[in-house]
Short mmCIF file of C-alpha atoms and ligand atoms in Angstrom, two decimals:
data_model
loop_
_atom_site.label_atom_id
_atom_site.label_comp_id
_atom_site.label_asym_id
_atom_site.label_seq_id
_atom_site.Cartn_x
_atom_site.Cartn_y
_atom_site.Cartn_z
CA MET A 1 13.49 37.59 -25.98
CA LYS A 2 9.92 38.53 -25.23
CA ILE A 3 6.82 38.13 -27.39
CA LYS A 4 3.72 40.23 -26.82
CA THR A 5 0.49 39.60 -28.68
CA LEU A 6 -2.11 42.30 -29.17
CA VAL A 7 -5.38 41.15 -30.74
CA LEU A 8 -6.74 44.23 -32.46
CA GLY A 9 -9.50 45.41 -34.77
CA LEU A 10 -12.75 44.05 -36.15
CA MET A 11 -11.15 40.93 -37.60
CA ALA A 12 -9.16 39.88 -34.52
CA ASN A 13 -5.80 40.59 -36.14
CA CYS A 14 -2.71 39.65 -34.15
CA CYS A 15 -0.01 42.28 -33.85
CA TYR A 16 3.19 40.86 -32.37
CA ILE A 17 5.84 42.90 -30.60
CA ILE A 18 9.10 41.03 -30.16
CA SER A 19 11.85 42.52 -28.05
CA ASP A 20 15.39 41.56 -27.05
CA GLU A 21 17.08 42.00 -23.67
CA ASP A 22 18.26 45.49 -24.63
CA ASN A 23 14.66 46.59 -25.26
CA ASN A 24 15.02 46.73 -29.03
CA ALA A 25 11.68 45.78 -30.53
CA ILE A 26 10.25 44.83 -33.87
CA LEU A 27 6.58 45.04 -34.75
CA ILE A 28 4.87 42.42 -36.86
CA ASP A 29 1.69 43.60 -38.60
CA PRO A 30 1.07 46.69 -36.44
CA ALA A 31 -2.45 47.69 -37.46
CA TRP A 32 -5.84 49.00 -36.29
CA SER A 33 -5.07 50.44 -32.86
CA ILE A 34 -1.86 52.39 -32.91
CA LYS A 35 -2.72 53.59 -29.40
CA ASP A 36 -2.61 50.08 -27.93
CA ILE A 37 0.70 49.40 -29.63
CA GLU A 38 2.22 52.66 -28.39
CA THR A 39 0.95 52.09 -24.88
CA TYR A 40 2.66 48.70 -24.70
CA LEU A 41 5.93 50.09 -26.09
CA LYS A 42 5.87 52.89 -23.53
CA THR A 43 4.93 50.70 -20.58
CA GLU A 44 7.73 48.26 -21.35
CA ASN A 45 10.18 51.01 -22.26
CA LEU A 46 10.83 49.46 -25.67
CA ILE A 47 12.60 51.05 -28.61
CA PRO A 48 10.82 50.17 -31.87
CA LYS A 49 13.41 49.45 -34.56
CA ALA A 50 11.50 48.03 -37.51
CA VAL A 51 8.16 46.89 -38.84
CA PHE A 52 7.70 43.58 -40.68
CA PHE A 53 4.55 42.73 -42.57
CA THR A 54 3.49 39.11 -43.08
CA HIS A 55 1.63 40.34 -46.17
CA GLY A 56 -0.12 43.39 -47.54
CA HIS A 57 -3.82 42.82 -46.96
CA PHE A 58 -5.59 45.84 -45.50
CA ASP A 59 -6.37 44.24 -42.14
CA HIS A 60 -2.63 43.68 -41.49
CA VAL A 61 -1.52 47.16 -42.50
CA LYS A 62 -4.42 49.43 -41.56
CA ARG A 63 -3.00 52.60 -39.96
CA ALA A 64 0.52 51.13 -39.92
CA ASP A 65 1.70 54.17 -41.88
CA ALA A 66 1.13 56.28 -38.75
CA ILE A 67 3.49 54.05 -36.74
CA ILE A 68 6.13 54.06 -39.48
CA LYS A 69 6.02 57.87 -39.71
CA LYS A 70 5.92 58.45 -35.98
CA PHE A 71 8.93 56.29 -35.14
CA LYS A 72 10.74 56.86 -38.46
CA ILE A 73 11.62 53.17 -38.70
CA PRO A 74 11.98 50.92 -41.74
CA ALA A 75 8.98 48.80 -42.72
CA TYR A 76 9.77 45.63 -44.63
CA ILE A 77 7.42 43.85 -46.99
CA GLU A 78 8.00 41.19 -49.64
CA GLU A 79 7.84 42.93 -52.99
CA GLY A 80 4.90 40.83 -54.23
CA ASP A 81 2.64 42.56 -51.71
CA ALA A 82 4.02 46.12 -51.71
CA LYS A 83 1.31 47.46 -54.04
CA VAL A 84 -1.43 45.41 -52.41
CA SER A 85 -0.71 47.15 -49.09
CA GLU A 86 -1.52 50.59 -50.53
CA ILE A 87 1.08 52.04 -48.18
CA SER A 88 3.01 54.84 -49.86
CA ALA A 89 6.11 53.37 -51.53
CA ASN A 90 8.44 55.81 -49.78
CA LEU A 91 7.45 54.34 -46.40
CA LEU A 92 8.26 50.76 -47.44
CA GLU A 93 11.43 48.76 -47.92
CA THR A 94 10.88 45.82 -50.24
CA TYR A 95 12.88 42.62 -50.58
CA LYS A 96 12.47 39.56 -52.75
CA GLY A 97 11.92 36.01 -51.50
CA ASP A 98 13.73 34.61 -48.45
CA LYS A 99 15.79 37.07 -46.49
CA LYS A 100 17.65 37.43 -43.18
CA PHE A 101 17.76 40.45 -40.91
CA LYS A 102 19.52 41.16 -37.63
CA ILE A 103 17.86 43.78 -35.48
CA GLY A 104 19.41 44.32 -32.07
CA LYS A 105 19.92 40.77 -30.84
CA LEU A 106 17.02 39.38 -32.87
CA ASN A 107 17.93 37.09 -35.76
CA ILE A 108 15.02 37.30 -38.15
CA GLU A 109 14.60 34.82 -40.93
CA ILE A 110 11.99 35.47 -43.60
CA LEU A 111 10.52 32.46 -45.36
CA HIS A 112 8.69 33.44 -48.52
CA THR A 113 5.44 31.44 -48.40
CA PRO A 114 3.19 32.60 -51.26
CA GLY A 115 -0.31 31.21 -51.69
CA HIS A 116 -2.64 33.38 -49.60
CA SER A 117 -1.05 36.30 -51.47
CA GLU A 118 2.01 36.51 -53.70
CA GLY A 119 4.06 38.36 -51.10
CA SER A 120 3.02 36.34 -48.04
CA VAL A 121 5.86 35.44 -45.71
CA CYS A 122 6.39 33.62 -42.43
CA ILE A 123 8.81 35.25 -40.02
CA LYS A 124 11.06 32.96 -37.99
CA ILE A 125 12.81 34.21 -34.88
CA GLY A 126 14.51 31.42 -32.96
CA ASP A 127 11.96 28.62 -32.56
CA ASN A 128 9.04 30.97 -33.12
CA LEU A 129 7.27 31.31 -36.45
CA PHE A 130 4.89 34.15 -37.19
CA THR A 131 2.69 32.76 -39.94
CA GLY A 132 0.43 35.66 -40.95
CA ASP A 133 -2.46 34.30 -42.99
CA THR A 134 -0.54 31.29 -44.32
CA LEU A 135 -1.11 28.87 -41.43
CA PHE A 136 -3.75 28.97 -38.69
CA LYS A 137 -4.73 26.51 -35.99
CA THR A 138 -6.28 23.56 -37.88
CA VAL A 139 -6.66 25.48 -41.18
CA CYS A 140 -4.71 27.55 -43.69
CA GLY A 141 -5.38 31.00 -45.09
CA ARG A 142 -7.86 31.67 -47.90
CA THR A 143 -6.70 30.96 -51.42
CA ASP A 144 -9.71 32.37 -53.26
CA LEU A 145 -8.70 36.03 -53.10
CA PRO A 146 -7.14 38.14 -55.86
CA GLY A 147 -3.43 37.25 -55.82
CA SER A 148 -4.06 33.89 -54.12
CA ASP A 149 -2.71 30.66 -55.59
CA PRO A 150 -3.80 27.30 -54.13
CA LYS A 151 -0.85 25.43 -55.72
CA LYS A 152 1.66 27.82 -54.20
CA MET A 153 -0.13 27.50 -50.85
CA GLN A 154 0.37 23.73 -50.96
CA LYS A 155 4.08 24.17 -51.60
CA SER A 156 4.37 26.72 -48.82
CA LEU A 157 2.55 24.47 -46.36
CA LYS A 158 4.82 21.59 -47.32
CA ARG A 159 7.80 23.79 -46.59
CA LEU A 160 6.40 24.70 -43.16
CA SER A 161 5.71 21.03 -42.39
CA GLN A 162 9.45 20.36 -42.69
CA LEU A 163 10.38 22.79 -39.92
CA PRO A 164 11.36 21.28 -36.55
CA PRO A 165 8.16 19.94 -34.92
CA LYS A 166 8.76 21.98 -31.75
CA THR A 167 8.57 25.24 -33.75
CA LYS A 168 5.94 27.43 -32.12
CA ILE A 169 3.52 29.15 -34.43
CA PHE A 170 1.83 32.48 -33.94
CA THR A 171 -0.94 33.17 -36.43
CA GLY A 172 -2.14 36.37 -38.09
CA HIS A 173 -5.63 36.25 -36.58
CA GLU A 174 -7.13 34.91 -33.41
CA TYR A 175 -9.28 32.16 -34.91
CA ASN A 176 -9.91 29.70 -32.07
CA GLY A 177 -6.59 30.80 -30.60
CA TYR A 178 -3.40 32.12 -32.16
CA GLU A 179 -0.69 29.83 -30.79
CA SER A 180 0.22 26.30 -31.79
CA THR A 181 3.22 24.22 -32.86
CA ILE A 182 4.17 22.55 -36.12
CA GLU A 183 3.88 19.22 -34.27
CA GLU A 184 0.32 19.96 -33.19
CA GLU A 185 -0.69 21.13 -36.67
CA LEU A 186 0.82 18.03 -38.26
CA LYS A 187 -1.70 16.06 -36.16
CA THR A 188 -4.75 18.29 -36.44
CA ASN A 189 -4.46 20.41 -39.58
CA HIS A 190 -6.04 18.74 -42.57
CA PHE A 191 -4.53 21.29 -44.99
CA LEU A 192 -1.02 20.71 -43.70
CA LYS A 193 -1.49 16.94 -43.86
CA MET A 194 -2.77 17.16 -47.44
CA ALA A 195 0.14 19.37 -48.51
CA ILE A 196 2.68 16.80 -47.32
CA THR A 197 1.24 14.10 -49.55
CA GLN A 198 1.51 16.28 -52.68
ZN1 LIG B 1 -4.73 38.19 -45.56
#
């Protein structure tokens, strides 16, 4: 399994392309620069199979409709954020809460982690967790936006804190880096620490 990070757009959004040994690939939050995403897929000879959104905020979905249409692949979003994304409903496949997918050889486990938005999810593939705007290095995502809920965020963070410490995290933006581990965040992330005591 291979993980490629592309940091794209004005808000340093992280698009992740995860591929298996047969070159099947999934795209997490493909946004902003479709050209960069396509170039990587072509260079690596990857076959895009599906899109997964960590949530529906515009900076995670901007121009994603072009990718979905071009490759004619399913795009999965938790139903709480389908409308928020403003992507045409016929291009989206919604699901509710936790969910499992198998794409090629990739076992994809969706953990519903509301708080930043109602439909926010973290995407677990093996020991890797793609956290969107739920968990960042040393902080968590904003909870003062329409659709945010600080109480739900606390619960979601608590849930993440119970994952194996070695779990690698890959965040939705490059804010002082985009990679960490649950173990590291348990030491350095005030929000995660607070959530555990609740
Ligand atoms: Zn967001």
